[in-house]
Amino acid sequence: MYDFLIYDFDGTLSDTYPVFTEAFLNMMEKYGIPKDRDTVYGLLKQSVGAAVNHYDFPMSGKEARAEFEKIYEPIALEKQQLFPEAEGILRFGMEKGKKNYVYTHSGLWVYSLMERMGIRDCFDFVLDCTYDFPRKPAPDALNFLIEKCGIDKSRALMIGDRDLDIEVAHNAGIAACLFDSENFYPNLQAEYRITSLDELKEII
């Protein structure tokens, strides 16, 4: 049904949020801000910006996000892992003649992470934050990817774990699949909902 599979990276292919949370708690400790792991985790599931804005850091939100990235990156490169089914579903798609893409807000270091994870060869194109488009759910970056790669919108599916991923897909006029293993978004409307990436085999 879908030949062009556009994956979000963090929280969709990569089990990012435990590492996100560790890095953010480290930053909070640095500035003496009381820590609550569950609250931080929930805020990060919305966005890093939501977590930064929730707490009283002694710098602007932009500066706080930049500092978070500096703390997070080395931890991620050392510890971050794929979800157990991620490589399998990527290679399943390739075997079926599908094309895999990534649309991520991460920077160039994500390529090193993909190399370590053994999935760099799985993607026809990776759209990272250095392309400097407005962030999700603005459709600019996704529209660029669709045009650059000759993607047929009627056969394209965006797979992501947050409301932003579903919204950006719909804003660009393509179908969306919500990967929500923790039932974090019970009321979010998407064409498909899965709790394991293996379930994509029945959709694509």
PDB file of C-alpha atoms in Angstrom:
ATOM      1  CA  MET A   1       0.000   0.000   0.000  1.00  0.00           C
ATOM      2  CA  TYR A   2       2.795   2.445   0.919  1.00  0.00           C
ATOM      3  CA  ASP A   3       6.075   2.509  -0.972  1.00  0.00           C
ATOM      4  CA  PHE A   4       7.645   5.627   0.574  1.00  0.00           C
ATOM      5  CA  LEU A   5       8.195   5.287   4.325  1.00  0.00           C
ATOM      6  CA  ILE A   6       9.256   8.434   6.163  1.00  0.00           C
ATOM      7  CA  TYR A   7      10.397   7.714   9.710  1.00  0.00           C
ATOM      8  CA  ASP A   8      10.903  10.065  12.586  1.00  0.00           C
ATOM      9  CA  PHE A   9      14.108   9.009  14.353  1.00  0.00           C
ATOM     10  CA  ASP A  10      14.030   9.845  18.065  1.00  0.00           C
ATOM     11  CA  GLY A  11      11.390   7.834  19.874  1.00  0.00           C
ATOM     12  CA  THR A  12      10.375   6.004  16.695  1.00  0.00           C
ATOM     13  CA  LEU A  13      13.372   4.043  15.449  1.00  0.00           C
ATOM     14  CA  SER A  14      15.647   4.949  18.347  1.00  0.00           C
ATOM     15  CA  ASP A  15      14.714   4.442  22.005  1.00  0.00           C
ATOM     16  CA  THR A  16      15.688   8.026  22.747  1.00  0.00           C
ATOM     17  CA  TYR A  17      13.645   9.182  25.710  1.00  0.00           C
ATOM     18  CA  PRO A  18      15.506   7.350  28.489  1.00  0.00           C
ATOM     19  CA  VAL A  19      18.715   9.018  27.238  1.00  0.00           C
ATOM     20  CA  PHE A  20      16.936  12.364  26.727  1.00  0.00           C
ATOM     21  CA  THR A  21      15.749  12.145  30.317  1.00  0.00           C
ATOM     22  CA  GLU A  22      19.181  11.289  31.705  1.00  0.00           C
ATOM     23  CA  ALA A  23      20.733  14.251  29.890  1.00  0.00           C
ATOM     24  CA  PHE A  24      18.014  16.665  30.974  1.00  0.00           C
ATOM     25  CA  LEU A  25      18.256  15.557  34.616  1.00  0.00           C
ATOM     26  CA  ASN A  26      22.021  16.142  34.427  1.00  0.00           C
ATOM     27  CA  MET A  27      21.379  19.680  33.224  1.00  0.00           C
ATOM     28  CA  MET A  28      18.865  20.296  35.993  1.00  0.00           C
ATOM     29  CA  GLU A  29      21.348  19.055  38.579  1.00  0.00           C
ATOM     30  CA  LYS A  30      23.987  21.427  37.192  1.00  0.00           C
ATOM     31  CA  TYR A  31      21.705  24.392  37.909  1.00  0.00           C
ATOM     32  CA  GLY A  32      20.324  23.129  41.205  1.00  0.00           C
ATOM     33  CA  ILE A  33      16.791  22.626  39.882  1.00  0.00           C
ATOM     34  CA  PRO A  34      14.748  19.991  41.783  1.00  0.00           C
ATOM     35  CA  LYS A  35      14.321  16.853  39.705  1.00  0.00           C
ATOM     36  CA  ASP A  36      11.274  14.685  39.036  1.00  0.00           C
ATOM     37  CA  ARG A  37      12.078  12.012  36.469  1.00  0.00           C
ATOM     38  CA  ASP A  38       8.466  11.223  35.531  1.00  0.00           C
ATOM     39  CA  THR A  39       7.612  14.889  34.937  1.00  0.00           C
ATOM     40  CA  VAL A  40      10.739  15.417  32.847  1.00  0.00           C
ATOM     41  CA  TYR A  41      10.033  12.296  30.797  1.00  0.00           C
ATOM     42  CA  GLY A  42       6.478  13.414  30.083  1.00  0.00           C
ATOM     43  CA  LEU A  43       7.588  16.901  29.048  1.00  0.00           C
ATOM     44  CA  LEU A  44      10.306  15.544  26.773  1.00  0.00           C
ATOM     45  CA  LYS A  45       7.716  13.322  25.081  1.00  0.00           C
ATOM     46  CA  GLN A  46       6.098  16.592  24.011  1.00  0.00           C
ATOM     47  CA  SER A  47       9.347  18.304  23.018  1.00  0.00           C
ATOM     48  CA  VAL A  48      12.671  19.484  24.415  1.00  0.00           C
ATOM     49  CA  GLY A  49      11.293  23.013  24.185  1.00  0.00           C
ATOM     50  CA  ALA A  50       8.354  22.087  26.417  1.00  0.00           C
ATOM     51  CA  ALA A  51      10.741  20.703  29.038  1.00  0.00           C
ATOM     52  CA  VAL A  52      13.060  23.704  28.866  1.00  0.00           C
ATOM     53  CA  ASN A  53      10.186  26.167  29.167  1.00  0.00           C
ATOM     54  CA  HIS A  54       8.737  24.341  32.157  1.00  0.00           C
ATOM     55  CA  TYR A  55      11.780  24.980  34.341  1.00  0.00           C
ATOM     56  CA  ASP A  56      13.541  28.134  35.456  1.00  0.00           C
ATOM     57  CA  PHE A  57      16.934  27.894  33.787  1.00  0.00           C
ATOM     58  CA  PRO A  58      19.216  30.959  34.104  1.00  0.00           C
ATOM     59  CA  MET A  59      19.391  31.504  30.336  1.00  0.00           C
ATOM     60  CA  SER A  60      17.092  31.891  27.347  1.00  0.00           C
ATOM     61  CA  GLY A  61      15.151  28.952  26.032  1.00  0.00           C
ATOM     62  CA  LYS A  62      17.326  28.829  22.930  1.00  0.00           C
ATOM     63  CA  GLU A  63      20.510  28.779  25.020  1.00  0.00           C
ATOM     64  CA  ALA A  64      19.076  26.097  27.301  1.00  0.00           C
ATOM     65  CA  ARG A  65      18.195  23.886  24.320  1.00  0.00           C
ATOM     66  CA  ALA A  66      21.715  24.337  22.937  1.00  0.00           C
ATOM     67  CA  GLU A  67      23.243  23.342  26.279  1.00  0.00           C
ATOM     68  CA  PHE A  68      20.949  20.330  26.492  1.00  0.00           C
ATOM     69  CA  GLU A  69      22.159  19.189  23.069  1.00  0.00           C
ATOM     70  CA  LYS A  70      25.785  19.429  24.208  1.00  0.00           C
ATOM     71  CA  ILE A  71      25.038  17.283  27.255  1.00  0.00           C
ATOM     72  CA  TYR A  72      22.834  14.835  25.368  1.00  0.00           C
ATOM     73  CA  GLU A  73      24.996  14.148  22.314  1.00  0.00           C
ATOM     74  CA  PRO A  74      27.907  12.267  23.974  1.00  0.00           C
ATOM     75  CA  ILE A  75      25.504  10.261  26.140  1.00  0.00           C
ATOM     76  CA  ALA A  76      23.476   9.313  23.072  1.00  0.00           C
ATOM     77  CA  LEU A  77      26.523   8.293  21.054  1.00  0.00           C
ATOM     78  CA  GLU A  78      27.555   5.989  23.898  1.00  0.00           C
ATOM     79  CA  LYS A  79      24.245   4.620  25.186  1.00  0.00           C
ATOM     80  CA  GLN A  80      21.335   5.152  22.812  1.00  0.00           C
ATOM     81  CA  GLN A  81      19.871   2.025  21.203  1.00  0.00           C
ATOM     82  CA  LEU A  82      17.402   1.112  18.509  1.00  0.00           C
ATOM     83  CA  PHE A  83      14.023  -0.282  19.414  1.00  0.00           C
ATOM     84  CA  PRO A  84      14.304  -4.073  19.061  1.00  0.00           C
ATOM     85  CA  GLU A  85      12.157  -4.239  15.906  1.00  0.00           C
ATOM     86  CA  ALA A  86      13.597  -1.163  14.165  1.00  0.00           C
ATOM     87  CA  GLU A  87      16.316  -2.669  11.991  1.00  0.00           C
ATOM     88  CA  GLY A  88      14.049  -5.562  11.077  1.00  0.00           C
ATOM     89  CA  ILE A  89      11.236  -3.359   9.798  1.00  0.00           C
ATOM     90  CA  LEU A  90      13.650  -1.149   7.859  1.00  0.00           C
ATOM     91  CA  ARG A  91      15.178  -4.157   6.116  1.00  0.00           C
ATOM     92  CA  PHE A  92      11.744  -5.722   5.602  1.00  0.00           C
ATOM     93  CA  GLY A  93      10.741  -2.576   3.715  1.00  0.00           C
ATOM     94  CA  MET A  94      13.889  -2.711   1.610  1.00  0.00           C
ATOM     95  CA  GLU A  95      13.272  -6.356   0.740  1.00  0.00           C
ATOM     96  CA  LYS A  96       9.762  -5.427  -0.398  1.00  0.00           C
ATOM     97  CA  GLY A  97      11.094  -2.675  -2.656  1.00  0.00           C
ATOM     98  CA  LYS A  98      10.042   0.192  -0.372  1.00  0.00           C
ATOM     99  CA  LYS A  99      12.132   3.310   0.137  1.00  0.00           C
ATOM    100  CA  ASN A 100      13.010   4.424   3.671  1.00  0.00           C
ATOM    101  CA  TYR A 101      13.622   8.018   4.705  1.00  0.00           C
ATOM    102  CA  VAL A 102      14.321   9.766   7.994  1.00  0.00           C
ATOM    103  CA  TYR A 103      13.045  13.201   8.964  1.00  0.00           C
ATOM    104  CA  THR A 104      14.717  14.251  12.201  1.00  0.00           C
ATOM    105  CA  HIS A 105      15.385  17.431  14.157  1.00  0.00           C
ATOM    106  CA  SER A 106      18.797  16.012  15.134  1.00  0.00           C
ATOM    107  CA  GLY A 107      22.046  17.364  13.699  1.00  0.00           C
ATOM    108  CA  LEU A 108      24.866  15.782  11.719  1.00  0.00           C
ATOM    109  CA  TRP A 109      26.004  13.614  14.606  1.00  0.00           C
ATOM    110  CA  VAL A 110      22.923  11.435  14.018  1.00  0.00           C
ATOM    111  CA  TYR A 111      24.804   9.832  11.110  1.00  0.00           C
ATOM    112  CA  SER A 112      27.460   8.558  13.525  1.00  0.00           C
ATOM    113  CA  LEU A 113      24.697   7.163  15.703  1.00  0.00           C
ATOM    114  CA  MET A 114      23.100   5.406  12.728  1.00  0.00           C
ATOM    115  CA  GLU A 115      26.485   3.934  11.762  1.00  0.00           C
ATOM    116  CA  ARG A 116      26.953   2.529  15.266  1.00  0.00           C
ATOM    117  CA  MET A 117      23.417   1.138  15.195  1.00  0.00           C
ATOM    118  CA  GLY A 118      24.054  -0.550  11.837  1.00  0.00           C
ATOM    119  CA  ILE A 119      21.210   1.126   9.929  1.00  0.00           C
ATOM    120  CA  ARG A 120      22.910   3.897   7.947  1.00  0.00           C
ATOM    121  CA  ASP A 121      22.546   1.900   4.737  1.00  0.00           C
ATOM    122  CA  CYS A 122      18.785   1.524   5.207  1.00  0.00           C
ATOM    123  CA  PHE A 123      17.852   5.040   4.071  1.00  0.00           C
ATOM    124  CA  ASP A 124      17.530   6.645   0.673  1.00  0.00           C
ATOM    125  CA  PHE A 125      17.693  10.102   2.243  1.00  0.00           C
ATOM    126  CA  VAL A 126      18.085  11.579   5.738  1.00  0.00           C
ATOM    127  CA  LEU A 127      16.602  15.018   6.343  1.00  0.00           C
ATOM    128  CA  ASP A 128      18.389  16.446   9.392  1.00  0.00           C
ATOM    129  CA  CYS A 129      18.155  19.839  11.099  1.00  0.00           C
ATOM    130  CA  THR A 130      21.011  21.364   9.089  1.00  0.00           C
ATOM    131  CA  TYR A 131      18.562  21.910   6.225  1.00  0.00           C
ATOM    132  CA  ASP A 132      17.232  24.738   8.397  1.00  0.00           C
ATOM    133  CA  PHE A 133      13.514  24.444   7.744  1.00  0.00           C
ATOM    134  CA  PRO A 134      10.856  25.420  10.289  1.00  0.00           C
ATOM    135  CA  ARG A 135      10.379  22.633  12.826  1.00  0.00           C
ATOM    136  CA  LYS A 136       7.492  20.163  12.849  1.00  0.00           C
ATOM    137  CA  PRO A 137       4.539  20.485  12.462  1.00  0.00           C
ATOM    138  CA  ALA A 138       5.344  23.045   9.736  1.00  0.00           C
ATOM    139  CA  PRO A 139       5.305  21.055   6.467  1.00  0.00           C
ATOM    140  CA  ASP A 140       8.178  22.881   4.729  1.00  0.00           C
ATOM    141  CA  ALA A 141      10.846  20.237   5.360  1.00  0.00           C
ATOM    142  CA  LEU A 142       8.541  17.356   4.521  1.00  0.00           C
ATOM    143  CA  ASN A 143       7.420  19.065   1.315  1.00  0.00           C
ATOM    144  CA  PHE A 144      11.104  19.532   0.404  1.00  0.00           C
ATOM    145  CA  LEU A 145      11.751  15.825   0.974  1.00  0.00           C
ATOM    146  CA  ILE A 146       8.722  14.840  -1.084  1.00  0.00           C
ATOM    147  CA  GLU A 147       9.780  17.030  -4.004  1.00  0.00           C
ATOM    148  CA  LYS A 148      13.503  16.210  -3.855  1.00  0.00           C
ATOM    149  CA  CYS A 149      12.978  12.459  -3.743  1.00  0.00           C
ATOM    150  CA  GLY A 150      10.038  12.272  -6.145  1.00  0.00           C
ATOM    151  CA  ILE A 151       7.729  10.819  -3.517  1.00  0.00           C
ATOM    152  CA  ASP A 152       4.165  10.032  -4.545  1.00  0.00           C
ATOM    153  CA  LYS A 153       2.061  11.483  -1.721  1.00  0.00           C
ATOM    154  CA  SER A 154      -0.687   8.912  -2.234  1.00  0.00           C
ATOM    155  CA  ARG A 155       1.811   6.121  -1.475  1.00  0.00           C
ATOM    156  CA  ALA A 156       3.727   7.865   1.324  1.00  0.00           C
ATOM    157  CA  LEU A 157       3.438   7.158   5.039  1.00  0.00           C
ATOM    158  CA  MET A 158       4.974   9.145   7.904  1.00  0.00           C
ATOM    159  CA  ILE A 159       5.740   7.049  10.995  1.00  0.00           C
ATOM    160  CA  GLY A 160       6.325   8.869  14.269  1.00  0.00           C
ATOM    161  CA  ASP A 161       5.763   8.753  18.001  1.00  0.00           C
ATOM    162  CA  ARG A 162       4.467  12.270  18.727  1.00  0.00           C
ATOM    163  CA  ASP A 163       1.590  14.513  17.796  1.00  0.00           C
ATOM    164  CA  LEU A 164       4.032  16.679  15.818  1.00  0.00           C
ATOM    165  CA  ASP A 165       4.812  13.766  13.496  1.00  0.00           C
ATOM    166  CA  ILE A 166       1.156  13.137  12.750  1.00  0.00           C
ATOM    167  CA  GLU A 167       0.414  16.825  12.290  1.00  0.00           C
ATOM    168  CA  VAL A 168       3.341  17.427   9.930  1.00  0.00           C
ATOM    169  CA  ALA A 169       2.262  14.475   7.793  1.00  0.00           C
ATOM    170  CA  HIS A 170      -1.273  15.772   7.515  1.00  0.00           C
ATOM    171  CA  ASN A 171      -0.033  19.312   6.862  1.00  0.00           C
ATOM    172  CA  ALA A 172       1.978  17.936   3.932  1.00  0.00           C
ATOM    173  CA  GLY A 173      -0.966  15.902   2.653  1.00  0.00           C
ATOM    174  CA  ILE A 174       0.258  12.383   3.436  1.00  0.00           C
ATOM    175  CA  ALA A 175      -0.948   9.562   5.668  1.00  0.00           C
ATOM    176  CA  ALA A 176       0.473   9.039   9.156  1.00  0.00           C
ATOM    177  CA  CYS A 177       1.072   6.163  11.538  1.00  0.00           C
ATOM    178  CA  LEU A 178       1.413   6.809  15.270  1.00  0.00           C
ATOM    179  CA  PHE A 179       3.852   4.559  17.124  1.00  0.00           C
ATOM    180  CA  ASP A 180       2.623   4.871  20.702  1.00  0.00           C
ATOM    181  CA  SER A 181       3.732   1.917  22.810  1.00  0.00           C
ATOM    182  CA  GLU A 182       2.983   3.776  26.058  1.00  0.00           C
ATOM    183  CA  ASN A 183      -0.463   5.078  25.014  1.00  0.00           C
ATOM    184  CA  PHE A 184       0.814   8.606  25.470  1.00  0.00           C
ATOM    185  CA  TYR A 185      -1.572  10.026  22.855  1.00  0.00           C
ATOM    186  CA  PRO A 186      -4.835   8.063  23.250  1.00  0.00           C
ATOM    187  CA  ASN A 187      -6.968  10.637  21.435  1.00  0.00           C
ATOM    188  CA  LEU A 188      -4.650  11.603  18.596  1.00  0.00           C
ATOM    189  CA  GLN A 189      -6.201  10.975  15.194  1.00  0.00           C
ATOM    190  CA  ALA A 190      -3.977   9.132  12.729  1.00  0.00           C
ATOM    191  CA  GLU A 191      -4.686   6.772   9.843  1.00  0.00           C
ATOM    192  CA  TYR A 192      -2.888   4.015  11.726  1.00  0.00           C
ATOM    193  CA  ARG A 193      -1.805   3.322  15.308  1.00  0.00           C
ATOM    194  CA  ILE A 194       0.778   0.744  16.362  1.00  0.00           C
ATOM    195  CA  THR A 195       2.407  -0.285  19.627  1.00  0.00           C
ATOM    196  CA  SER A 196       5.247  -2.230  17.966  1.00  0.00           C
ATOM    197  CA  LEU A 197       7.145  -1.440  14.779  1.00  0.00           C
ATOM    198  CA  ASP A 198       6.537  -5.026  13.651  1.00  0.00           C
ATOM    199  CA  GLU A 199       2.886  -4.093  13.149  1.00  0.00           C
ATOM    200  CA  LEU A 200       3.952  -1.995  10.165  1.00  0.00           C
ATOM    201  CA  LYS A 201       4.334  -5.215   8.177  1.00  0.00           C
ATOM    202  CA  GLU A 202       0.541  -5.424   7.984  1.00  0.00           C
ATOM    203  CA  ILE A 203       0.251  -1.786   6.831  1.00  0.00           C
ATOM    204  CA  ILE A 204       2.970  -1.305   4.248  1.00  0.00           C
TER     205      ILE A 204
END
